[in-house]
Amino acid sequence: MKKNLEAVLRIIARLILKKYKPKIIAITGSVGKTSTKEAIFSAVKNSFVTRQSQKNYNNEIGVPLTIIGKKSENASIIGWFKVIIFAIGLILKKDKQYPELLVLEIATDQPGDIAYLRTIITPDIVVLTSIAGVHLEAFGTVDRIAKEKLDLVKDLSDTTPIFINIDNEYLAKEYSLNKRLHYIPFGFDDKAVIKATSDRLLTDKKNRYRVLGIEAKIEVEEEKGVLFLPGVISKAHIYSGLAAIAVSRALGKPFVSVLEDLRSYHLPAGRMKLLPGIKQTLIIDDTY
């Protein structure tokens, strides 16, 4: 049943993409995919009709569902039948509200997952967030994880922008060795084209347990500004902000406008979400 469903969704998703031709922004990496997706969505949603992956819709079923614009029906045969009928309707009739941009998380649990997803999508822009020892039970080594993640970009043209976290050792190695692809580094390192410095945590002056957010100085070529991300506590979110700035500029958005739009950045529940506690305390909800 599952394999048949995957095959049907794959065919339908490809036909929808062929008809509507949205720009595809694909995000992969071991960590940071969701926060980066949220940051990119915050940065572009006011300028383009945009759809992002919902929840953890980042696999062989989730990616087609995002393309279709429907949620998972789990074990409901009738529910899946309705999804397929809806998708066929998108193919047969023109939906004028179909997104201009799709911001997609691309994940992998085992070797070959990303190769399969590449048979559905061809990204116009890619973000590589980080490579780390996640799902080692399936891959054995971090080098094999890196190979799997980088499978997303291996067949792309040398003009497709691929924004790469230069502060990650595995991605920095790829950046130094692979000169064919159009890698554009972001991070705190001096090699970064989209560079952050002087990051700091902002708190309420009257209550240090009330976190306002984080900020960093940003340099992109000749332009400089300050990135502020509200309601988050981890430096890791700066990388998400840098990726959002990079993608937005590739789409033609002015730098100042991107910084302003990122002030609406927020995370879904359970992912380092900050909650006020009693008696001047702070609760960090990372229950995901």
CSV table of C-alpha atoms in Angstrom, one decimal:
chain,number,residue,atom,x,y,z
A,1,MET,CA,0.0,0.0,0.0
A,2,LYS,CA,2.7,2.5,1.0
A,3,LYS,CA,4.9,1.9,-2.0
A,4,ASN,CA,1.9,2.2,-4.4
A,5,LEU,CA,0.9,5.5,-2.7
A,6,GLU,CA,4.5,6.8,-3.0
A,7,ALA,CA,4.5,6.0,-6.7
A,8,VAL,CA,1.2,7.7,-7.3
A,9,LEU,CA,2.2,10.8,-5.4
A,10,ARG,CA,5.5,11.0,-7.2
A,11,ILE,CA,3.8,11.0,-10.6
A,12,ILE,CA,1.2,13.5,-9.6
A,13,ALA,CA,3.7,15.8,-7.9
A,14,ARG,CA,5.9,15.8,-11.0
A,15,LEU,CA,3.0,16.7,-13.3
A,16,ILE,CA,2.0,19.5,-11.0
A,17,LEU,CA,5.5,20.9,-11.0
A,18,LYS,CA,5.6,20.6,-14.8
A,19,LYS,CA,2.4,22.5,-15.2
A,20,TYR,CA,2.9,25.4,-12.6
A,21,LYS,CA,6.7,25.7,-12.7
A,22,PRO,CA,7.1,27.2,-9.2
A,23,LYS,CA,10.6,28.1,-8.1
A,24,ILE,CA,11.8,25.4,-5.7
A,25,ILE,CA,14.0,26.2,-2.7
A,26,ALA,CA,15.3,23.0,-1.2
A,27,ILE,CA,16.8,22.8,2.2
A,28,THR,CA,18.8,19.8,3.5
A,29,GLY,CA,21.2,19.0,6.3
A,30,SER,CA,21.5,17.0,9.4
A,31,VAL,CA,20.2,19.8,11.7
A,32,GLY,CA,18.6,23.3,11.2
A,33,LYS,CA,16.3,22.4,8.3
A,34,THR,CA,13.1,23.5,10.0
A,35,SER,CA,14.4,26.8,11.5
A,36,THR,CA,16.0,27.6,8.1
A,37,LYS,CA,12.7,26.9,6.3
A,38,GLU,CA,10.8,29.1,8.8
A,39,ALA,CA,13.3,31.9,8.3
A,40,ILE,CA,13.2,31.7,4.5
A,41,PHE,CA,9.4,31.7,4.6
A,42,SER,CA,9.4,34.8,6.9
A,43,ALA,CA,11.7,36.6,4.5
A,44,VAL,CA,9.8,35.8,1.2
A,45,LYS,CA,6.1,35.4,2.1
A,46,ASN,CA,5.4,39.2,1.7
A,47,SER,CA,6.9,39.3,-1.7
A,48,PHE,CA,5.8,36.0,-3.3
A,49,VAL,CA,3.0,33.6,-3.1
A,50,THR,CA,4.8,31.0,-1.0
A,51,ARG,CA,4.1,27.5,0.4
A,52,GLN,CA,6.4,25.8,2.9
A,53,SER,CA,6.7,22.2,4.1
A,54,GLN,CA,4.4,21.7,7.0
A,55,LYS,CA,5.4,19.7,10.1
A,56,ASN,CA,7.9,17.1,9.1
A,57,TYR,CA,6.7,16.8,5.5
A,58,ASN,CA,10.2,16.2,4.1
A,59,ASN,CA,10.2,12.6,2.8
A,60,GLU,CA,8.8,10.5,-0.1
A,61,ILE,CA,5.3,11.2,1.0
A,62,GLY,CA,5.7,14.6,2.7
A,63,VAL,CA,7.4,16.4,-0.2
A,64,PRO,CA,4.6,15.4,-2.8
A,65,LEU,CA,2.0,16.4,-0.2
A,66,THR,CA,3.6,19.9,0.1
A,67,ILE,CA,3.6,20.2,-3.7
A,68,ILE,CA,0.0,19.2,-3.8
A,69,GLY,CA,-1.0,21.3,-0.9
A,70,LYS,CA,-2.7,18.7,1.3
A,71,LYS,CA,-2.0,17.0,4.6
A,72,SER,CA,-1.3,13.3,5.3
A,73,GLU,CA,-4.4,11.1,5.6
A,74,ASN,CA,-2.5,8.5,7.6
A,75,ALA,CA,-4.4,5.1,7.3
A,76,SER,CA,-7.5,6.5,5.7
A,77,ILE,CA,-8.0,5.1,2.2
A,78,ILE,CA,-10.9,7.4,1.5
A,79,GLY,CA,-8.8,10.4,2.7
A,80,TRP,CA,-6.0,9.5,0.3
A,81,PHE,CA,-8.5,9.0,-2.5
A,82,LYS,CA,-9.7,12.6,-1.9
A,83,VAL,CA,-6.1,13.9,-2.0
A,84,ILE,CA,-5.4,12.2,-5.3
A,85,ILE,CA,-8.7,13.6,-6.8
A,86,PHE,CA,-7.7,17.0,-5.6
A,87,ALA,CA,-4.3,16.7,-7.1
A,88,ILE,CA,-5.7,15.5,-10.5
A,89,GLY,CA,-7.9,18.6,-10.4
A,90,LEU,CA,-4.8,20.8,-10.1
A,91,ILE,CA,-3.4,19.1,-13.2
A,92,LEU,CA,-6.6,19.3,-15.3
A,93,LYS,CA,-7.6,22.9,-14.3
A,94,LYS,CA,-5.5,25.9,-13.7
A,95,ASP,CA,-5.3,27.1,-10.1
A,96,LYS,CA,-4.4,30.8,-10.2
A,97,GLN,CA,-3.5,30.7,-6.5
A,98,TYR,CA,-0.9,28.0,-6.9
A,99,PRO,CA,2.4,29.2,-5.2
A,100,GLU,CA,5.2,30.9,-7.0
A,101,LEU,CA,7.7,29.5,-4.5
A,102,LEU,CA,7.9,26.2,-2.7
A,103,VAL,CA,10.2,26.1,0.3
A,104,LEU,CA,10.9,22.4,0.8
A,105,GLU,CA,12.7,20.4,3.5
A,106,ILE,CA,14.5,17.5,2.1
A,107,ALA,CA,15.4,14.8,4.6
A,108,THR,CA,16.9,11.3,4.7
A,109,ASP,CA,16.6,8.3,7.0
A,110,GLN,CA,18.6,5.9,4.9
A,111,PRO,CA,20.9,5.9,1.8
A,112,GLY,CA,19.0,6.6,-1.4
A,113,ASP,CA,16.2,8.7,0.1
A,114,ILE,CA,17.5,12.0,-1.4
A,115,ALA,CA,18.2,10.3,-4.8
A,116,TYR,CA,14.5,9.3,-4.8
A,117,LEU,CA,13.4,12.9,-4.0
A,118,ARG,CA,15.5,14.1,-6.8
A,119,THR,CA,13.3,12.2,-9.2
A,120,ILE,CA,10.5,14.5,-8.1
A,121,ILE,CA,12.1,17.9,-7.8
A,122,THR,CA,14.9,19.9,-9.4
A,123,PRO,CA,15.7,22.8,-7.1
A,124,ASP,CA,16.2,26.3,-8.3
A,125,ILE,CA,18.0,27.3,-5.0
A,126,VAL,CA,19.6,25.0,-2.4
A,127,VAL,CA,20.5,25.6,1.2
A,128,LEU,CA,22.9,23.2,2.9
A,129,THR,CA,22.6,23.8,6.7
A,130,SER,CA,25.0,21.4,8.5
A,131,ILE,CA,26.3,17.9,8.4
A,132,ALA,CA,26.5,15.9,11.7
A,133,GLY,CA,26.1,12.5,13.2
A,134,VAL,CA,22.4,12.0,12.8
A,135,HIS,CA,20.9,8.6,11.7
A,136,LEU,CA,24.3,7.0,12.2
A,137,GLU,CA,22.5,3.7,12.6
A,138,ALA,CA,21.6,3.8,8.9
A,139,PHE,CA,24.8,5.4,7.5
A,140,GLY,CA,27.6,4.2,9.8
A,141,THR,CA,29.8,7.3,9.4
A,142,VAL,CA,29.3,11.1,9.1
A,143,ASP,CA,31.2,11.0,5.8
A,144,ARG,CA,28.4,8.8,4.4
A,145,ILE,CA,25.8,11.1,5.8
A,146,ALA,CA,27.6,14.0,4.0
A,147,LYS,CA,27.6,12.0,0.8
A,148,GLU,CA,23.9,11.4,1.0
A,149,LYS,CA,23.1,15.1,1.8
A,150,LEU,CA,25.3,16.3,-1.1
A,151,ASP,CA,23.5,14.0,-3.4
A,152,LEU,CA,20.8,16.7,-3.7
A,153,VAL,CA,23.2,19.0,-5.6
A,154,LYS,CA,25.4,16.6,-7.6
A,155,ASP,CA,23.4,16.9,-10.9
A,156,LEU,CA,22.6,20.6,-10.7
A,157,SER,CA,23.9,23.1,-13.2
A,158,ASP,CA,26.9,25.2,-12.4
A,159,THR,CA,24.7,28.3,-12.3
A,160,THR,CA,22.2,27.1,-9.6
A,161,PRO,CA,22.9,28.9,-6.4
A,162,ILE,CA,23.8,26.6,-3.5
A,163,PHE,CA,24.1,28.4,-0.2
A,164,ILE,CA,26.5,26.4,2.1
A,165,ASN,CA,27.3,26.8,5.8
A,166,ILE,CA,31.0,27.4,5.7
A,167,ASP,CA,31.3,27.0,9.5
A,168,ASN,CA,30.5,23.3,9.2
A,169,GLU,CA,33.6,21.2,8.7
A,170,TYR,CA,32.1,18.8,6.3
A,171,LEU,CA,30.5,21.5,4.1
A,172,ALA,CA,33.7,23.6,4.3
A,173,LYS,CA,35.6,20.6,2.9
A,174,GLU,CA,33.1,20.2,0.1
A,175,TYR,CA,33.4,24.0,-0.6
A,176,SER,CA,37.2,23.7,-0.9
A,177,LEU,CA,37.2,20.6,-3.1
A,178,ASN,CA,34.2,21.0,-5.5
A,179,LYS,CA,34.8,23.9,-7.8
A,180,ARG,CA,32.2,23.0,-10.4
A,181,LEU,CA,29.1,23.8,-8.4
A,182,HIS,CA,28.0,27.4,-7.6
A,183,TYR,CA,28.6,27.3,-3.9
A,184,ILE,CA,28.0,30.6,-2.0
A,185,PRO,CA,29.2,30.4,1.6
A,186,PHE,CA,27.4,31.9,4.6
A,187,GLY,CA,28.4,31.9,8.3
A,188,PHE,CA,30.9,33.6,10.6
A,189,ASP,CA,34.0,32.5,8.8
A,190,ASP,CA,36.0,35.1,6.8
A,191,LYS,CA,35.3,33.1,3.6
A,192,ALA,CA,31.5,33.8,4.0
A,193,VAL,CA,29.9,35.9,1.3
A,194,ILE,CA,26.9,36.4,3.6
A,195,LYS,CA,28.7,37.0,6.9
A,196,ALA,CA,27.6,37.4,10.5
A,197,THR,CA,29.6,39.0,13.3
A,198,SER,CA,29.0,40.3,16.9
A,199,ASP,CA,26.1,38.0,17.7
A,200,ARG,CA,24.5,38.6,21.1
A,201,LEU,CA,21.4,37.7,23.2
A,202,LEU,CA,19.0,40.5,24.0
A,203,THR,CA,17.0,40.4,27.2
A,204,ASP,CA,14.6,42.8,29.0
A,205,LYS,CA,16.5,45.3,31.1
A,206,LYS,CA,14.0,44.9,33.9
A,207,ASN,CA,13.8,41.1,33.7
A,208,ARG,CA,16.9,39.2,32.4
A,209,TYR,CA,14.8,36.0,32.1
A,210,ARG,CA,12.6,37.7,29.5
A,211,VAL,CA,14.5,37.0,26.3
A,212,LEU,CA,13.8,39.4,23.4
A,213,GLY,CA,15.8,37.5,20.8
A,214,ILE,CA,19.2,37.4,19.2
A,215,GLU,CA,20.9,39.8,16.9
A,216,ALA,CA,24.0,40.0,14.8
A,217,LYS,CA,25.8,42.3,12.4
A,218,ILE,CA,25.5,41.2,8.8
A,219,GLU,CA,27.7,42.0,5.8
A,220,VAL,CA,26.8,41.1,2.3
A,221,GLU,CA,29.2,42.4,-0.3
A,222,GLU,CA,29.0,46.2,0.2
A,223,GLU,CA,25.9,46.2,2.3
A,224,LYS,CA,25.7,46.1,6.1
A,225,GLY,CA,22.9,45.8,8.5
A,226,VAL,CA,21.6,44.2,11.8
A,227,LEU,CA,19.7,40.9,11.8
A,228,PHE,CA,17.2,40.6,14.7
A,229,LEU,CA,15.4,37.3,15.3
A,230,PRO,CA,12.7,37.6,18.0
A,231,GLY,CA,12.0,35.0,20.7
A,232,VAL,CA,14.9,32.7,20.2
A,233,ILE,CA,18.0,32.0,22.3
A,234,SER,CA,20.4,29.9,20.2
A,235,LYS,CA,23.2,31.2,18.0
A,236,ALA,CA,22.2,28.4,15.6
A,237,HIS,CA,19.3,30.6,14.5
A,238,ILE,CA,21.7,33.2,13.1
A,239,TYR,CA,22.6,30.6,10.4
A,240,SER,CA,18.9,30.3,9.6
A,241,GLY,CA,18.7,34.0,9.2
A,242,LEU,CA,21.8,34.1,7.0
A,243,ALA,CA,20.3,31.5,4.7
A,244,ALA,CA,17.1,33.4,4.5
A,245,ILE,CA,19.0,36.6,3.6
A,246,ALA,CA,21.0,34.7,0.9
A,247,VAL,CA,17.9,33.1,-0.7
A,248,SER,CA,15.9,36.3,-0.6
A,249,ARG,CA,18.7,38.3,-2.3
A,250,ALA,CA,18.9,35.5,-5.0
A,251,LEU,CA,15.2,36.1,-5.6
A,252,GLY,CA,15.8,39.9,-6.0
A,253,LYS,CA,14.6,41.2,-2.6
A,254,PRO,CA,16.4,44.3,-1.2
A,255,PHE,CA,18.7,43.6,1.8
A,256,VAL,CA,16.9,46.1,4.1
A,257,SER,CA,13.5,44.6,3.2
A,258,VAL,CA,14.7,41.1,4.1
A,259,LEU,CA,16.0,42.2,7.5
A,260,GLU,CA,12.7,43.8,8.2
A,261,ASP,CA,10.7,40.8,7.2
A,262,LEU,CA,12.8,38.5,9.4
A,263,ARG,CA,11.6,40.3,12.4
A,264,SER,CA,8.5,38.2,12.1
A,265,TYR,CA,10.5,35.0,12.3
A,266,HIS,CA,9.0,32.4,14.7
A,267,LEU,CA,9.5,28.7,15.4
A,268,PRO,CA,6.8,26.0,15.7
A,269,ALA,CA,6.0,24.6,19.1
A,270,GLY,CA,8.6,22.2,20.5
A,271,ARG,CA,11.6,23.6,18.8
A,272,MET,CA,13.5,25.8,21.2
A,273,LYS,CA,10.3,27.8,21.8
A,274,LEU,CA,10.7,30.3,24.6
A,275,LEU,CA,7.8,30.4,27.1
A,276,PRO,CA,7.5,32.7,30.1
A,277,GLY,CA,7.6,30.9,33.5
A,278,ILE,CA,6.5,32.0,36.9
A,279,LYS,CA,8.7,34.0,39.3
A,280,GLN,CA,10.9,35.4,36.6
A,281,THR,CA,11.8,32.1,35.0
A,282,LEU,CA,12.2,31.1,31.4
A,283,ILE,CA,11.0,27.8,29.9
A,284,ILE,CA,12.7,26.5,26.8
A,285,ASP,CA,10.3,24.1,25.0
A,286,ASP,CA,12.4,21.7,22.9
A,287,THR,CA,10.1,18.8,23.3
A,288,TYR,CA,10.0,18.0,19.5
